[in-house]
Amino acid sequence: MVDWSLAASTGALLVRGGPVVDREEAEAAVADLRELTSEAEGHVRELTGLGLDLPLLPAEVVDRPGWVRSAASGLDALTGRALPQAQGGPLGPVLASGAGVQTGLVLAFLASRVLGQYDPFGGPDRRGRLVLVAPNVVAAQRAMDVPGHDFRLWVCLHECTHRLQFTAVTWLRDYFADEVERLIGGLAGRDADGLSDLVGRLPDTIKQIGTGKTGGAGLAELLQSPSERAVFDRLLALSTLLEGHADFVMDAVGPRVVPSVELIRSRFTARRKGGGLIDRVLRSLLGIDAKMRQYEQGAKFTKHVVDAVGMDGFNAVWTSPNTLPTRAEITDPAAWVRRLHG
């Protein structure tokens, strides 16, 4: 239960301002991002073979508050199916307001870091929205001291890959929404016995984390029931695939169309690992560091499969939910190749 309108207004109010950019530079960056979207998606389609018959659509270029509002709208659409307001009871509005403020704080923090995003549930018709956050793209390019046009095209390659994943693979959007609904619905539907069991397992779980024998799992993951864990594993494997596939594509296309791609990749990878102590703590708490590992694991999976069976063989991954890699196969791509290709 989240008041998404309050989350959007809170995040938009609290988000930090972007870099100081003169009007001419800002307008040039915005125009470049809009024009590069179609070019980038054409390159991605040529490499992957996905969506060759789809129309080439522009992206929305937004500022940081604009991204907050877009993200809140998409999350509202995604979670609304699993958490209808009718379940709130008499304290529903109070709980939703508190969650809205907390979510707004998180969105405000993320809004200064996100370069772009394809939201399959955003937009006026809730059918998808590709947004590029101009001040963040400019800030990152300046901080890394890389060519502006090259970097903007490189970012567009990544985000356009995400758009193609959801628009060319027609079943993916509904599958993702159904899995999120199962996970959230299961957590929200716990009865008193379920909550009591969770609290009872908390001390041992914390001790397990302290010993370092969790296999990298976090507290929330360790407290899941077996059915919740199964859904979580499927969602984690899917998101790792999507992020890694996009990273692989942007670097595979890059040498042909982005002259400085090696410089950009090396500096961008170093930048992902940077930040002061407070920033690193916040990133860990919000799961951003885990997200960074997804890029690496998913890219390794994609590269291994493409090297083994080619892009057409890799594209078997998009046939149905049953052909998606499992969480175990993400780190053992040879197992996926054996399962799908013998």
C-alpha positions in Angstrom: 0.0 0.0 0.0 1.7 3.1 -1.3 0.3 6.5 -2.0 2.1 6.9 -5.3 0.9 10.4 -5.9 2.6 11.4 -2.6 5.7 9.4 -3.5 6.0 11.3 -6.8 5.5 14.7 -5.2 7.9 13.9 -2.3 10.6 12.6 -4.6 10.2 15.5 -7.0 10.5 18.0 -4.2 13.5 16.5 -2.5 15.6 15.5 -5.5 18.9 17.3 -5.9 19.3 19.8 -8.8 21.3 18.7 -11.8 24.6 20.1 -13.1 24.8 23.7 -14.1 24.5 23.7 -17.9 24.1 26.8 -20.2 21.0 26.9 -22.2 22.6 26.1 -25.6 24.4 23.0 -24.2 21.3 21.8 -22.5 19.2 22.1 -25.6 21.8 20.4 -27.8 22.0 17.5 -25.3 18.3 17.0 -25.3 18.0 17.2 -29.0 20.8 14.7 -29.4 19.3 12.2 -27.1 15.9 12.4 -28.9 17.5 11.9 -32.3 19.9 9.1 -31.2 17.1 6.9 -29.9 15.9 5.8 -33.3 19.5 5.4 -34.6 20.5 3.3 -31.5 17.5 1.1 -31.8 18.2 0.4 -35.5 21.7 -0.7 -34.5 20.3 -3.0 -31.8 17.8 -4.6 -34.1 20.5 -5.3 -36.7 22.6 -7.1 -34.1 19.9 -9.0 -32.3 17.3 -9.6 -35.0 14.6 -8.5 -32.5 11.7 -6.2 -33.5 12.7 -5.7 -37.1 9.1 -5.0 -38.1 8.3 -2.6 -35.2 8.0 1.2 -35.7 11.0 3.2 -34.5 9.7 5.5 -31.7 11.4 8.4 -30.0 12.3 8.6 -26.3 11.1 11.1 -23.7 13.9 13.3 -22.4 13.2 14.4 -18.8 14.8 16.1 -15.9 15.2 14.5 -12.5 11.7 15.4 -11.1 10.3 14.1 -14.4 12.0 10.8 -13.9 10.6 10.5 -10.3 7.1 11.1 -11.6 7.5 8.6 -14.4 9.0 6.0 -12.1 6.2 6.4 -9.5 3.5 6.1 -12.3 5.1 2.9 -13.6 5.4 1.4 -10.2 1.8 2.3 -9.4 0.7 0.4 -12.5 2.9 -2.6 -11.8 2.0 -3.0 -8.1 -1.6 -2.0 -8.2 -2.7 -5.4 -9.4 -1.2 -7.1 -6.3 -2.1 -4.5 -3.7 -5.6 -3.0 -4.4 -6.5 -0.1 -2.1 -9.4 -2.1 -0.8 -7.1 -4.2 1.2 -6.0 -1.3 3.3 -8.6 -1.3 6.0 -9.3 1.7 8.3 -5.5 2.4 8.6 -5.0 2.1 4.9 -4.7 5.8 4.1 -2.2 6.4 7.0 0.0 3.4 6.1 -0.1 4.4 2.4 0.9 8.0 3.2 3.8 6.8 5.3 5.0 4.4 2.6 4.5 7.1 0.0 6.9 9.5 1.8 9.5 6.7 2.3 9.3 5.7 -1.3 9.6 9.3 -2.4 12.9 9.5 -0.4 14.2 6.5 -2.3 13.1 7.8 -5.6 14.8 11.2 -4.9 18.1 9.4 -4.1 17.9 7.3 -7.3 16.8 10.2 -9.5 20.4 11.7 -9.5 21.9 8.4 -10.7 19.6 6.9 -13.3 20.7 7.7 -16.9 17.7 6.2 -18.6 14.9 3.6 -18.2 12.4 1.6 -20.2 9.3 1.2 -18.1 7.0 -1.4 -19.7 4.1 -0.2 -17.5 4.6 3.6 -17.9 3.2 6.1 -20.3 -0.3 7.6 -20.7 -1.7 4.2 -21.9 0.4 2.2 -19.4 1.9 0.3 -22.4 5.5 1.4 -22.0 7.7 4.5 -21.8 11.4 5.0 -22.6 12.8 8.0 -20.7 16.3 9.5 -20.7 17.4 11.7 -17.8 19.3 14.5 -19.6 21.0 16.1 -16.5 22.3 12.7 -15.3 23.7 11.9 -18.8 25.5 15.2 -18.9 26.8 14.9 -15.4 28.1 11.4 -16.0 29.8 12.4 -19.3 31.5 15.4 -17.6 32.6 13.3 -14.6 34.2 10.7 -16.9 35.5 13.2 -19.4 34.4 11.2 -22.4 33.0 12.4 -25.8 29.5 13.7 -25.3 27.9 12.4 -28.5 29.5 9.0 -28.2 28.4 8.6 -24.6 24.8 9.6 -25.4 24.6 7.0 -28.2 26.1 4.4 -25.9 23.5 5.0 -23.2 20.7 4.9 -25.9 22.0 1.5 -27.1 21.4 0.1 -23.6 18.0 1.6 -23.0 16.7 0.7 -26.5 17.7 -2.9 -25.9 15.5 -2.9 -22.9 12.6 -1.5 -25.0 13.1 -4.2 -27.6 13.1 -6.9 -25.0 9.6 -6.0 -23.9 8.1 -4.9 -27.3 9.6 -7.6 -29.5 9.0 -10.4 -27.0 5.3 -10.1 -26.7 4.7 -12.3 -23.7 7.4 -10.8 -21.5 5.5 -7.9 -20.2 2.6 -9.9 -18.8 4.9 -12.6 -17.5 6.9 -10.1 -15.5 3.8 -8.5 -14.1 2.3 -11.8 -13.1 5.5 -12.8 -11.3 5.7 -9.5 -9.4 2.0 -9.9 -8.5 2.7 -13.4 -7.1 5.6 -12.2 -5.1 3.9 -9.1 -3.7 0.6 -10.8 -3.2 2.3 -13.6 -1.2 4.1 -11.1 1.1 0.9 -9.0 1.6 -1.3 -12.0 2.2 0.6 -13.5 5.1 -1.7 -14.3 8.0 -0.8 -14.1 11.7 0.8 -17.5 11.7 2.9 -16.6 8.7 4.1 -13.4 10.4 4.8 -15.2 13.6 6.9 -17.7 11.8 8.8 -14.9 10.1 9.6 -13.2 13.4 10.6 -16.5 14.9 13.1 -17.2 12.2 14.6 -13.7 12.4 17.3 -14.3 15.1 18.7 -17.4 13.4 18.7 -15.7 10.0 20.6 -12.7 11.4 23.2 -15.1 12.9 23.5 -16.8 9.5 24.2 -13.5 7.9 26.9 -12.9 10.5 28.7 -16.1 9.7 28.9 -15.2 6.0 27.3 -18.5 5.0 24.4 -17.1 3.1 25.7 -17.4 -0.5 25.3 -13.6 -1.0 21.6 -13.7 0.0 20.2 -10.7 1.9 17.9 -10.6 4.9 14.7 -10.2 3.0 15.6 -13.1 0.7 16.5 -15.4 3.6 13.2 -14.7 5.3 11.1 -15.8 2.3 8.9 -18.8 2.3 9.8 -21.6 -0.2 7.1 -20.4 -2.6 8.2 -16.8 -2.3 11.8 -17.8 -2.9 10.8 -19.7 -6.1 9.2 -16.6 -7.5 12.0 -14.4 -6.3 14.6 -16.7 -8.0 12.7 -16.5 -11.3 12.5 -12.7 -11.1 16.1 -12.4 -10.2 17.2 -14.6 -13.1 15.0 -12.6 -15.5 16.3 -9.2 -14.4 19.9 -10.4 -14.6 19.3 -11.7 -18.1 17.7 -8.4 -19.2 20.4 -6.2 -17.7 23.3 -8.3 -18.9 21.8 -8.7 -22.4 21.6 -4.9 -22.7 25.2 -4.5 -21.5 26.4 -7.1 -24.0 24.5 -5.5 -26.8 25.7 -1.9 -26.1 29.4 -3.1 -26.1 28.9 -5.4 -29.1 27.4 -2.6 -31.2 29.7 0.0 -29.8 33.0 -0.6 -31.8 31.1 0.0 -35.1 29.3 3.2 -34.1 30.9 4.6 -30.9 34.6 5.3 -31.6 35.5 5.8 -27.9 33.5 2.8 -26.6 36.6 1.2 -24.9 37.4 4.4 -23.0 33.7 4.9 -22.1 33.3 1.3 -20.8 36.5 1.4 -18.7 35.6 4.7 -17.1 32.0 3.8 -16.6 32.8 0.5 -14.9 35.2 2.3 -12.5 32.4 4.9 -11.9 29.9 2.2 -10.9 32.3 1.1 -8.2 33.0 4.5 -6.8 31.4 6.8 -4.3 32.0 7.8 -0.7 31.2 5.8 2.4 27.6 7.1 2.8 26.9 6.6 -0.9 28.2 3.0 -0.8 26.1 2.3 2.3 23.0 3.7 0.7 23.7 1.8 -2.5 24.0 -1.4 -0.5 20.8 -0.9 1.4 18.8 0.0 -1.7 20.2 -3.0 -3.6 22.2 -1.0 -6.1 25.4 -2.9 -5.6 23.4 -6.1 -6.2 22.2 -4.5 -9.4 25.7 -3.9 -10.5 26.5 -7.6 -10.1 23.5 -8.4 -12.3 25.0 -6.5 -15.2 28.2 -8.5 -15.0 26.6 -11.9 -14.5 24.1 -11.3 -17.2 26.6 -10.1 -19.7 28.8 -13.1 -19.1 25.8 -15.4 -19.6 24.9 -13.7 -22.9 28.5 -13.7 -24.2 29.0 -17.4 -23.4 25.7 -18.4 -25.1 26.3 -16.2 -28.2 29.9 -17.5 -28.5 28.6 -21.1 -28.2 25.5 -21.0 -30.4 25.4 -17.6 -32.1 22.8 -14.8 -31.7 20.0 -16.9 -33.3 20.7 -19.7 -30.8 20.7 -17.1 -27.9 17.4 -15.8 -29.1 15.8 -19.1 -28.1 15.8 -17.5 -24.7 12.8 -15.4 -25.8 10.6 -18.4 -27.0 8.6 -18.8 -23.8 8.9 -18.5 -20.0 10.2 -22.1 -20.0 13.2 -21.1 -22.1 14.4 -18.4 -19.8 17.5 -19.3 -17.8 17.0 -20.3 -14.2 18.9 -18.6 -11.4 21.4 -21.5 -11.4 21.8 -21.3 -15.2 22.7 -17.6 -15.1 26.0 -18.6 -13.5 26.3 -21.8 -15.5 25.4 -20.8 -19.1 26.7 -24.1 -20.5 23.8 -25.8 -18.6 21.3 -23.6 -20.4 22.9 -24.3 -23.7 22.7 -28.1 -23.0 19.0 -27.8 -22.0 18.0 -25.8 -25.0 20.3 -26.9 -27.7 21.5 -30.4 -26.6 
